[in-house]
């Protein structure tokens, strides 16, 4: 059955391939192609030393590349030479080994959409940049290349930084935006969100600790996106409780739950 709940492949299909690599995103695209289901691909964007948006979660390459360098201190060419796959699997393919840029990620999605695959992106702007640079502007410029800064198109800008979310609203007022919340509910404990933002993305464990907040958020008409939900039973539970977005390392599992009716 069809479902209004969107599934977001966390850093690509990161339960099957090294996160944030071409292999992880290509596998998620193929999952959407094979199942005929809508799938959104989530990724973290920060700037390289030469100011190019690249898709990588951590501020440094220690965890995924085995070296302490900060992403912001290396050029794209230098980042491309770092093996970001061997930490995850013993013999990574070239597509599992190489970090990709935002432009490359979006091109992969654009080509899939041109081929009839219902895929889109959730671009997380990582703030603050260690050099004080604006990440939102370059991310939106990359989306604009494909005409993806309007409503009802396959893109969303997300961030933990309320200022980044607000800036995206100024630069691309029609683009859907999500405020991400972790650690505690902070100023949003009453179920409110910043002006012009109607979606919150939150750690499902934190949301589970605050059922009253979930009810208040939904009562205000806001949308609830949960991360990172990998257990099918938890996916089904959150869908029953009103979640409209599930971010997961295992998008195949989430899609299977939704196919069964949640």
PDB file of C-alpha atoms in Angstrom:
ATOM      1  CA  UNK A   1       0.000   0.000   0.000  1.00  0.00           C
ATOM      2  CA  UNK A   2       1.126   3.578  -0.521  1.00  0.00           C
ATOM      3  CA  UNK A   3       2.139   5.580   2.515  1.00  0.00           C
ATOM      4  CA  UNK A   4       2.528   9.299   3.255  1.00  0.00           C
ATOM      5  CA  UNK A   5       5.566   8.456   5.392  1.00  0.00           C
ATOM      6  CA  UNK A   6       8.876   9.269   3.737  1.00  0.00           C
ATOM      7  CA  UNK A   7      11.907   7.057   4.223  1.00  0.00           C
ATOM      8  CA  UNK A   8      15.321   8.721   4.296  1.00  0.00           C
ATOM      9  CA  UNK A   9      18.369   6.562   3.566  1.00  0.00           C
ATOM     10  CA  UNK A  10      20.818   7.741   6.239  1.00  0.00           C
ATOM     11  CA  UNK A  11      24.063   8.782   4.532  1.00  0.00           C
ATOM     12  CA  UNK A  12      22.895   6.562   1.696  1.00  0.00           C
ATOM     13  CA  UNK A  13      22.272   2.866   2.275  1.00  0.00           C
ATOM     14  CA  UNK A  14      24.831   2.935   5.079  1.00  0.00           C
ATOM     15  CA  UNK A  15      23.764  -0.424   6.439  1.00  0.00           C
ATOM     16  CA  UNK A  16      25.124  -2.016   3.259  1.00  0.00           C
ATOM     17  CA  UNK A  17      28.024   0.225   2.123  1.00  0.00           C
ATOM     18  CA  UNK A  18      30.407   2.732   3.720  1.00  0.00           C
ATOM     19  CA  UNK A  19      28.452   5.854   4.597  1.00  0.00           C
ATOM     20  CA  UNK A  20      28.276   8.922   2.352  1.00  0.00           C
ATOM     21  CA  UNK A  21      29.997   7.215  -0.585  1.00  0.00           C
ATOM     22  CA  UNK A  22      28.840   6.864  -4.155  1.00  0.00           C
ATOM     23  CA  UNK A  23      28.286   3.161  -3.462  1.00  0.00           C
ATOM     24  CA  UNK A  24      25.927   3.891  -0.552  1.00  0.00           C
ATOM     25  CA  UNK A  25      23.888   6.405  -2.528  1.00  0.00           C
ATOM     26  CA  UNK A  26      23.822   4.321  -5.698  1.00  0.00           C
ATOM     27  CA  UNK A  27      22.566   1.325  -3.718  1.00  0.00           C
ATOM     28  CA  UNK A  28      19.754   3.430  -2.251  1.00  0.00           C
ATOM     29  CA  UNK A  29      18.811   4.621  -5.730  1.00  0.00           C
ATOM     30  CA  UNK A  30      18.705   1.030  -6.964  1.00  0.00           C
ATOM     31  CA  UNK A  31      16.505   0.072  -4.017  1.00  0.00           C
ATOM     32  CA  UNK A  32      14.025   2.760  -5.026  1.00  0.00           C
ATOM     33  CA  UNK A  33      14.242   1.643  -8.648  1.00  0.00           C
ATOM     34  CA  UNK A  34      13.694  -2.014  -7.794  1.00  0.00           C
ATOM     35  CA  UNK A  35      10.796  -1.466  -5.407  1.00  0.00           C
ATOM     36  CA  UNK A  36       9.148   1.406  -7.245  1.00  0.00           C
ATOM     37  CA  UNK A  37       8.919   3.224  -3.924  1.00  0.00           C
ATOM     38  CA  UNK A  38       9.750   6.801  -3.074  1.00  0.00           C
ATOM     39  CA  UNK A  39      13.030   7.176  -1.212  1.00  0.00           C
ATOM     40  CA  UNK A  40      14.924  10.203   0.027  1.00  0.00           C
ATOM     41  CA  UNK A  41      18.699  10.164   0.466  1.00  0.00           C
ATOM     42  CA  UNK A  42      20.139  11.996   3.459  1.00  0.00           C
ATOM     43  CA  UNK A  43      23.623  13.464   3.571  1.00  0.00           C
ATOM     44  CA  UNK A  44      25.780  15.877   5.555  1.00  0.00           C
ATOM     45  CA  UNK A  45      27.442  18.747   3.729  1.00  0.00           C
ATOM     46  CA  UNK A  46      30.425  20.804   4.784  1.00  0.00           C
ATOM     47  CA  UNK A  47      33.030  22.829   2.946  1.00  0.00           C
ATOM     48  CA  UNK A  48      36.484  21.699   1.855  1.00  0.00           C
ATOM     49  CA  UNK A  49      39.532  23.948   2.163  1.00  0.00           C
ATOM     50  CA  UNK A  50      38.854  25.220  -1.360  1.00  0.00           C
ATOM     51  CA  UNK A  51      35.255  26.056  -0.525  1.00  0.00           C
ATOM     52  CA  UNK A  52      33.518  23.138  -2.249  1.00  0.00           C
ATOM     53  CA  UNK A  53      30.546  21.394  -0.591  1.00  0.00           C
ATOM     54  CA  UNK A  54      31.474  17.780   0.152  1.00  0.00           C
ATOM     55  CA  UNK A  55      29.355  14.983   1.583  1.00  0.00           C
ATOM     56  CA  UNK A  56      30.841  13.809   4.873  1.00  0.00           C
ATOM     57  CA  UNK A  57      29.491  13.669   8.403  1.00  0.00           C
ATOM     58  CA  UNK A  58      32.395  14.114  10.803  1.00  0.00           C
ATOM     59  CA  UNK A  59      34.460  17.264  11.111  1.00  0.00           C
ATOM     60  CA  UNK A  60      37.607  15.153  10.824  1.00  0.00           C
ATOM     61  CA  UNK A  61      38.596  12.059   8.865  1.00  0.00           C
ATOM     62  CA  UNK A  62      39.683  10.104  11.936  1.00  0.00           C
ATOM     63  CA  UNK A  63      36.760   7.672  12.116  1.00  0.00           C
ATOM     64  CA  UNK A  64      36.199   6.994   8.415  1.00  0.00           C
ATOM     65  CA  UNK A  65      39.629   7.762   6.954  1.00  0.00           C
ATOM     66  CA  UNK A  66      42.010   6.833   9.745  1.00  0.00           C
ATOM     67  CA  UNK A  67      43.673  10.224   9.833  1.00  0.00           C
ATOM     68  CA  UNK A  68      43.142  13.259  12.063  1.00  0.00           C
ATOM     69  CA  UNK A  69      42.870  15.896   9.343  1.00  0.00           C
ATOM     70  CA  UNK A  70      39.892  18.226   9.469  1.00  0.00           C
ATOM     71  CA  UNK A  71      37.704  18.136   6.367  1.00  0.00           C
ATOM     72  CA  UNK A  72      37.852  21.929   6.228  1.00  0.00           C
ATOM     73  CA  UNK A  73      41.667  21.846   5.990  1.00  0.00           C
ATOM     74  CA  UNK A  74      41.869  19.650   2.858  1.00  0.00           C
ATOM     75  CA  UNK A  75      41.011  20.472  -0.741  1.00  0.00           C
ATOM     76  CA  UNK A  76      38.600  18.316  -2.718  1.00  0.00           C
ATOM     77  CA  UNK A  77      41.553  16.787  -4.561  1.00  0.00           C
ATOM     78  CA  UNK A  78      43.179  15.869  -1.242  1.00  0.00           C
ATOM     79  CA  UNK A  79      39.924  14.532   0.193  1.00  0.00           C
ATOM     80  CA  UNK A  80      39.430  12.356  -2.879  1.00  0.00           C
ATOM     81  CA  UNK A  81      42.692  10.572  -2.121  1.00  0.00           C
ATOM     82  CA  UNK A  82      41.555   9.511   1.366  1.00  0.00           C
ATOM     83  CA  UNK A  83      40.249   5.957   1.644  1.00  0.00           C
ATOM     84  CA  UNK A  84      36.898   6.284   3.466  1.00  0.00           C
ATOM     85  CA  UNK A  85      35.835   2.676   2.865  1.00  0.00           C
ATOM     86  CA  UNK A  86      38.414   0.411   4.492  1.00  0.00           C
ATOM     87  CA  UNK A  87      37.216   1.229   8.008  1.00  0.00           C
ATOM     88  CA  UNK A  88      33.892  -0.376   7.045  1.00  0.00           C
ATOM     89  CA  UNK A  89      34.873  -3.332   4.863  1.00  0.00           C
ATOM     90  CA  UNK A  90      38.071  -5.242   4.169  1.00  0.00           C
ATOM     91  CA  UNK A  91      38.255  -4.798   0.409  1.00  0.00           C
ATOM     92  CA  UNK A  92      36.269  -1.718  -0.661  1.00  0.00           C
ATOM     93  CA  UNK A  93      35.480  -1.031  -4.293  1.00  0.00           C
ATOM     94  CA  UNK A  94      36.521   2.332  -5.773  1.00  0.00           C
ATOM     95  CA  UNK A  95      32.926   3.539  -5.266  1.00  0.00           C
ATOM     96  CA  UNK A  96      33.125   2.543  -1.588  1.00  0.00           C
ATOM     97  CA  UNK A  97      36.529   4.114  -1.094  1.00  0.00           C
ATOM     98  CA  UNK A  98      36.108   7.654  -2.387  1.00  0.00           C
ATOM     99  CA  UNK A  99      34.396  10.622  -0.774  1.00  0.00           C
ATOM    100  CA  UNK A 100      31.987  12.438  -3.083  1.00  0.00           C
ATOM    101  CA  UNK A 101      31.097  16.082  -3.530  1.00  0.00           C
ATOM    102  CA  UNK A 102      27.618  17.526  -3.200  1.00  0.00           C
ATOM    103  CA  UNK A 103      27.550  18.192  -6.938  1.00  0.00           C
ATOM    104  CA  UNK A 104      28.342  14.535  -7.664  1.00  0.00           C
ATOM    105  CA  UNK A 105      25.688  13.320  -5.237  1.00  0.00           C
ATOM    106  CA  UNK A 106      23.010  15.565  -6.717  1.00  0.00           C
ATOM    107  CA  UNK A 107      23.973  14.547 -10.257  1.00  0.00           C
ATOM    108  CA  UNK A 108      23.532  10.892  -9.307  1.00  0.00           C
ATOM    109  CA  UNK A 109      20.044  11.670  -8.005  1.00  0.00           C
ATOM    110  CA  UNK A 110      19.166  13.838 -11.014  1.00  0.00           C
ATOM    111  CA  UNK A 111      20.113  11.068 -13.436  1.00  0.00           C
ATOM    112  CA  UNK A 112      18.005   8.577 -11.503  1.00  0.00           C
ATOM    113  CA  UNK A 113      15.017  10.926 -11.502  1.00  0.00           C
ATOM    114  CA  UNK A 114      15.396  11.440 -15.248  1.00  0.00           C
ATOM    115  CA  UNK A 115      15.123   7.669 -15.524  1.00  0.00           C
ATOM    116  CA  UNK A 116      11.858   7.656 -13.596  1.00  0.00           C
ATOM    117  CA  UNK A 117      13.171   6.715 -10.140  1.00  0.00           C
ATOM    118  CA  UNK A 118      11.360   8.538  -7.317  1.00  0.00           C
ATOM    119  CA  UNK A 119      14.349   9.699  -5.279  1.00  0.00           C
ATOM    120  CA  UNK A 120      15.203  12.979  -3.626  1.00  0.00           C
ATOM    121  CA  UNK A 121      17.601  14.453  -1.091  1.00  0.00           C
ATOM    122  CA  UNK A 122      17.743  15.825   2.414  1.00  0.00           C
ATOM    123  CA  UNK A 123      20.842  18.013   2.601  1.00  0.00           C
ATOM    124  CA  UNK A 124      22.134  18.654   6.099  1.00  0.00           C
ATOM    125  CA  UNK A 125      24.107  21.871   6.371  1.00  0.00           C
ATOM    126  CA  UNK A 126      26.814  21.251   8.964  1.00  0.00           C
ATOM    127  CA  UNK A 127      27.284  24.312  11.152  1.00  0.00           C
ATOM    128  CA  UNK A 128      29.259  26.013  12.353  1.00  0.00           C
ATOM    129  CA  UNK A 129      32.006  25.942   9.761  1.00  0.00           C
ATOM    130  CA  UNK A 130      35.397  26.118  11.556  1.00  0.00           C
ATOM    131  CA  UNK A 131      36.408  29.048   9.363  1.00  0.00           C
ATOM    132  CA  UNK A 132      33.109  30.888   9.790  1.00  0.00           C
ATOM    133  CA  UNK A 133      32.087  30.257   6.185  1.00  0.00           C
ATOM    134  CA  UNK A 134      28.495  29.968   5.030  1.00  0.00           C
ATOM    135  CA  UNK A 135      27.559  26.378   4.165  1.00  0.00           C
ATOM    136  CA  UNK A 136      23.902  27.060   3.350  1.00  0.00           C
ATOM    137  CA  UNK A 137      24.565  29.335   0.380  1.00  0.00           C
ATOM    138  CA  UNK A 138      26.812  26.900  -1.513  1.00  0.00           C
ATOM    139  CA  UNK A 139      24.426  24.020  -0.732  1.00  0.00           C
ATOM    140  CA  UNK A 140      21.481  25.955  -2.127  1.00  0.00           C
ATOM    141  CA  UNK A 141      23.496  26.953  -5.203  1.00  0.00           C
ATOM    142  CA  UNK A 142      24.151  23.267  -5.880  1.00  0.00           C
ATOM    143  CA  UNK A 143      20.440  22.476  -5.523  1.00  0.00           C
ATOM    144  CA  UNK A 144      19.542  25.391  -7.794  1.00  0.00           C
ATOM    145  CA  UNK A 145      21.599  23.857 -10.614  1.00  0.00           C
ATOM    146  CA  UNK A 146      18.871  21.209 -10.810  1.00  0.00           C
ATOM    147  CA  UNK A 147      16.012  23.589 -10.069  1.00  0.00           C
ATOM    148  CA  UNK A 148      15.454  22.004  -6.662  1.00  0.00           C
ATOM    149  CA  UNK A 149      14.877  25.053  -4.476  1.00  0.00           C
ATOM    150  CA  UNK A 150      11.087  25.279  -4.838  1.00  0.00           C
ATOM    151  CA  UNK A 151       8.247  23.549  -3.024  1.00  0.00           C
ATOM    152  CA  UNK A 152       6.967  20.149  -4.203  1.00  0.00           C
ATOM    153  CA  UNK A 153      10.383  19.184  -5.519  1.00  0.00           C
ATOM    154  CA  UNK A 154      12.677  16.383  -4.317  1.00  0.00           C
ATOM    155  CA  UNK A 155      14.835  18.349  -1.874  1.00  0.00           C
ATOM    156  CA  UNK A 156      14.893  19.466   1.738  1.00  0.00           C
ATOM    157  CA  UNK A 157      17.432  21.519   3.705  1.00  0.00           C
ATOM    158  CA  UNK A 158      18.009  20.353   7.274  1.00  0.00           C
ATOM    159  CA  UNK A 159      20.280  21.558  10.057  1.00  0.00           C
ATOM    160  CA  UNK A 160      20.799  21.557  13.809  1.00  0.00           C
ATOM    161  CA  UNK A 161      21.570  25.276  13.589  1.00  0.00           C
ATOM    162  CA  UNK A 162      18.416  27.451  13.759  1.00  0.00           C
ATOM    163  CA  UNK A 163      20.338  30.276  12.068  1.00  0.00           C
ATOM    164  CA  UNK A 164      21.200  28.006   9.131  1.00  0.00           C
ATOM    165  CA  UNK A 165      17.570  26.943   8.811  1.00  0.00           C
ATOM    166  CA  UNK A 166      16.491  30.596   8.923  1.00  0.00           C
ATOM    167  CA  UNK A 167      19.075  31.594   6.310  1.00  0.00           C
ATOM    168  CA  UNK A 168      17.798  28.882   3.993  1.00  0.00           C
ATOM    169  CA  UNK A 169      14.316  30.331   4.443  1.00  0.00           C
ATOM    170  CA  UNK A 170      15.547  33.730   3.306  1.00  0.00           C
ATOM    171  CA  UNK A 171      17.532  32.466   0.324  1.00  0.00           C
ATOM    172  CA  UNK A 172      15.054  29.803  -0.814  1.00  0.00           C
ATOM    173  CA  UNK A 173      11.716  30.476   0.898  1.00  0.00           C
ATOM    174  CA  UNK A 174       9.869  27.721  -0.950  1.00  0.00           C
ATOM    175  CA  UNK A 175      12.373  24.977  -0.106  1.00  0.00           C
ATOM    176  CA  UNK A 176      11.171  22.605   2.662  1.00  0.00           C
ATOM    177  CA  UNK A 177      13.290  22.870   5.793  1.00  0.00           C
ATOM    178  CA  UNK A 178      13.714  20.807   8.940  1.00  0.00           C
ATOM    179  CA  UNK A 179      15.185  21.808  12.291  1.00  0.00           C
ATOM    180  CA  UNK A 180      17.180  18.963  13.816  1.00  0.00           C
ATOM    181  CA  UNK A 181      17.112  18.434  17.578  1.00  0.00           C
ATOM    182  CA  UNK A 182      19.414  16.313  19.739  1.00  0.00           C
ATOM    183  CA  UNK A 183      20.439  16.176  23.380  1.00  0.00           C
ATOM    184  CA  UNK A 184      17.423  18.043  24.724  1.00  0.00           C
ATOM    185  CA  UNK A 185      14.341  19.808  23.411  1.00  0.00           C
ATOM    186  CA  UNK A 186      15.647  23.248  24.356  1.00  0.00           C
ATOM    187  CA  UNK A 187      13.376  26.151  23.399  1.00  0.00           C
ATOM    188  CA  UNK A 188      11.110  23.810  21.430  1.00  0.00           C
ATOM    189  CA  UNK A 189       9.897  21.863  24.470  1.00  0.00           C
ATOM    190  CA  UNK A 190       6.351  23.203  24.038  1.00  0.00           C
ATOM    191  CA  UNK A 191       6.036  21.705  20.566  1.00  0.00           C
ATOM    192  CA  UNK A 192       6.736  24.964  18.746  1.00  0.00           C
ATOM    193  CA  UNK A 193       9.250  25.382  15.912  1.00  0.00           C
ATOM    194  CA  UNK A 194      10.973  28.429  14.389  1.00  0.00           C
ATOM    195  CA  UNK A 195       8.821  30.645  12.204  1.00  0.00           C
ATOM    196  CA  UNK A 196       8.313  29.154   8.756  1.00  0.00           C
ATOM    197  CA  UNK A 197       9.558  25.701   9.781  1.00  0.00           C
ATOM    198  CA  UNK A 198       6.971  22.928  10.032  1.00  0.00           C
ATOM    199  CA  UNK A 199       9.167  19.844  10.427  1.00  0.00           C
ATOM    200  CA  UNK A 200      11.447  18.647  13.196  1.00  0.00           C
ATOM    201  CA  UNK A 201      14.040  15.906  12.829  1.00  0.00           C
ATOM    202  CA  UNK A 202      14.894  14.292  16.146  1.00  0.00           C
ATOM    203  CA  UNK A 203      16.739  11.333  17.620  1.00  0.00           C
ATOM    204  CA  UNK A 204      14.004   8.744  18.134  1.00  0.00           C
ATOM    205  CA  UNK A 205      15.388   7.922  21.582  1.00  0.00           C
ATOM    206  CA  UNK A 206      14.968  11.520  22.710  1.00  0.00           C
ATOM    207  CA  UNK A 207      11.468  11.693  21.261  1.00  0.00           C
ATOM    208  CA  UNK A 208      10.535   8.484  23.088  1.00  0.00           C
ATOM    209  CA  UNK A 209      11.466  10.128  26.381  1.00  0.00           C
ATOM    210  CA  UNK A 210       8.969  12.950  25.734  1.00  0.00           C
ATOM    211  CA  UNK A 211       5.628  11.513  24.582  1.00  0.00           C
ATOM    212  CA  UNK A 212       3.838  14.687  25.675  1.00  0.00           C
ATOM    213  CA  UNK A 213       6.096  16.738  23.442  1.00  0.00           C
ATOM    214  CA  UNK A 214       5.347  14.444  20.495  1.00  0.00           C
ATOM    215  CA  UNK A 215       1.635  14.962  21.047  1.00  0.00           C
ATOM    216  CA  UNK A 216       2.044  18.740  21.389  1.00  0.00           C
ATOM    217  CA  UNK A 217       4.169  18.936  18.244  1.00  0.00           C
ATOM    218  CA  UNK A 218       1.664  16.986  16.187  1.00  0.00           C
ATOM    219  CA  UNK A 219      -1.246  18.941  17.670  1.00  0.00           C
ATOM    220  CA  UNK A 220       0.351  22.121  16.318  1.00  0.00           C
ATOM    221  CA  UNK A 221       0.283  20.557  12.836  1.00  0.00           C
ATOM    222  CA  UNK A 222       4.034  20.038  12.616  1.00  0.00           C
ATOM    223  CA  UNK A 223       5.664  17.039  10.940  1.00  0.00           C
ATOM    224  CA  UNK A 224       7.786  14.580  12.906  1.00  0.00           C
ATOM    225  CA  UNK A 225      10.860  12.957  11.361  1.00  0.00           C
ATOM    226  CA  UNK A 226      12.814  10.415  13.433  1.00  0.00           C
ATOM    227  CA  UNK A 227      16.434   9.278  13.205  1.00  0.00           C
ATOM    228  CA  UNK A 228      18.096   6.790  13.153  1.00  0.00           C
ATOM    229  CA  UNK A 229      15.407   4.075  13.305  1.00  0.00           C
ATOM    230  CA  UNK A 230      16.693   0.675  12.178  1.00  0.00           C
ATOM    231  CA  UNK A 231      14.411  -1.747  14.025  1.00  0.00           C
ATOM    232  CA  UNK A 232      11.293  -2.582  11.979  1.00  0.00           C
ATOM    233  CA  UNK A 233       9.128  -2.782  15.111  1.00  0.00           C
ATOM    234  CA  UNK A 234      10.209   0.727  16.103  1.00  0.00           C
ATOM    235  CA  UNK A 235       9.543   1.986  12.582  1.00  0.00           C
ATOM    236  CA  UNK A 236       6.004   0.592  12.764  1.00  0.00           C
ATOM    237  CA  UNK A 237       5.476   2.065  16.229  1.00  0.00           C
ATOM    238  CA  UNK A 238       6.553   5.543  15.197  1.00  0.00           C
ATOM    239  CA  UNK A 239       4.375   5.452  12.104  1.00  0.00           C
ATOM    240  CA  UNK A 240       1.388   4.552  14.293  1.00  0.00           C
ATOM    241  CA  UNK A 241       2.270   7.480  16.556  1.00  0.00           C
ATOM    242  CA  UNK A 242       2.141   9.934  13.687  1.00  0.00           C
ATOM    243  CA  UNK A 243       5.701  10.180  12.351  1.00  0.00           C
ATOM    244  CA  UNK A 244       5.882  11.243   8.707  1.00  0.00           C
ATOM    245  CA  UNK A 245       9.602  10.694   8.179  1.00  0.00           C
ATOM    246  CA  UNK A 246      11.916   7.807   9.096  1.00  0.00           C
ATOM    247  CA  UNK A 247      15.665   8.122   8.658  1.00  0.00           C
ATOM    248  CA  UNK A 248      17.396   4.755   8.702  1.00  0.00           C
ATOM    249  CA  UNK A 249      20.603   2.930   7.857  1.00  0.00           C
ATOM    250  CA  UNK A 250      18.412   0.133   6.476  1.00  0.00           C
ATOM    251  CA  UNK A 251      15.864   1.701   4.113  1.00  0.00           C
ATOM    252  CA  UNK A 252      14.854  -1.718   2.801  1.00  0.00           C
ATOM    253  CA  UNK A 253      13.489  -2.625   6.230  1.00  0.00           C
ATOM    254  CA  UNK A 254      11.546   0.618   6.602  1.00  0.00           C
ATOM    255  CA  UNK A 255      10.051   0.330   3.118  1.00  0.00           C
ATOM    256  CA  UNK A 256       8.991  -3.239   3.895  1.00  0.00           C
ATOM    257  CA  UNK A 257       7.219  -2.092   7.061  1.00  0.00           C
ATOM    258  CA  UNK A 258       5.367   0.617   5.153  1.00  0.00           C
ATOM    259  CA  UNK A 259       4.428  -1.845   2.427  1.00  0.00           C
ATOM    260  CA  UNK A 260       2.801  -3.951   5.138  1.00  0.00           C
ATOM    261  CA  UNK A 261       0.786  -0.966   6.331  1.00  0.00           C
ATOM    262  CA  UNK A 262       3.028   0.165   9.184  1.00  0.00           C
TER     263      UNK A 262
END
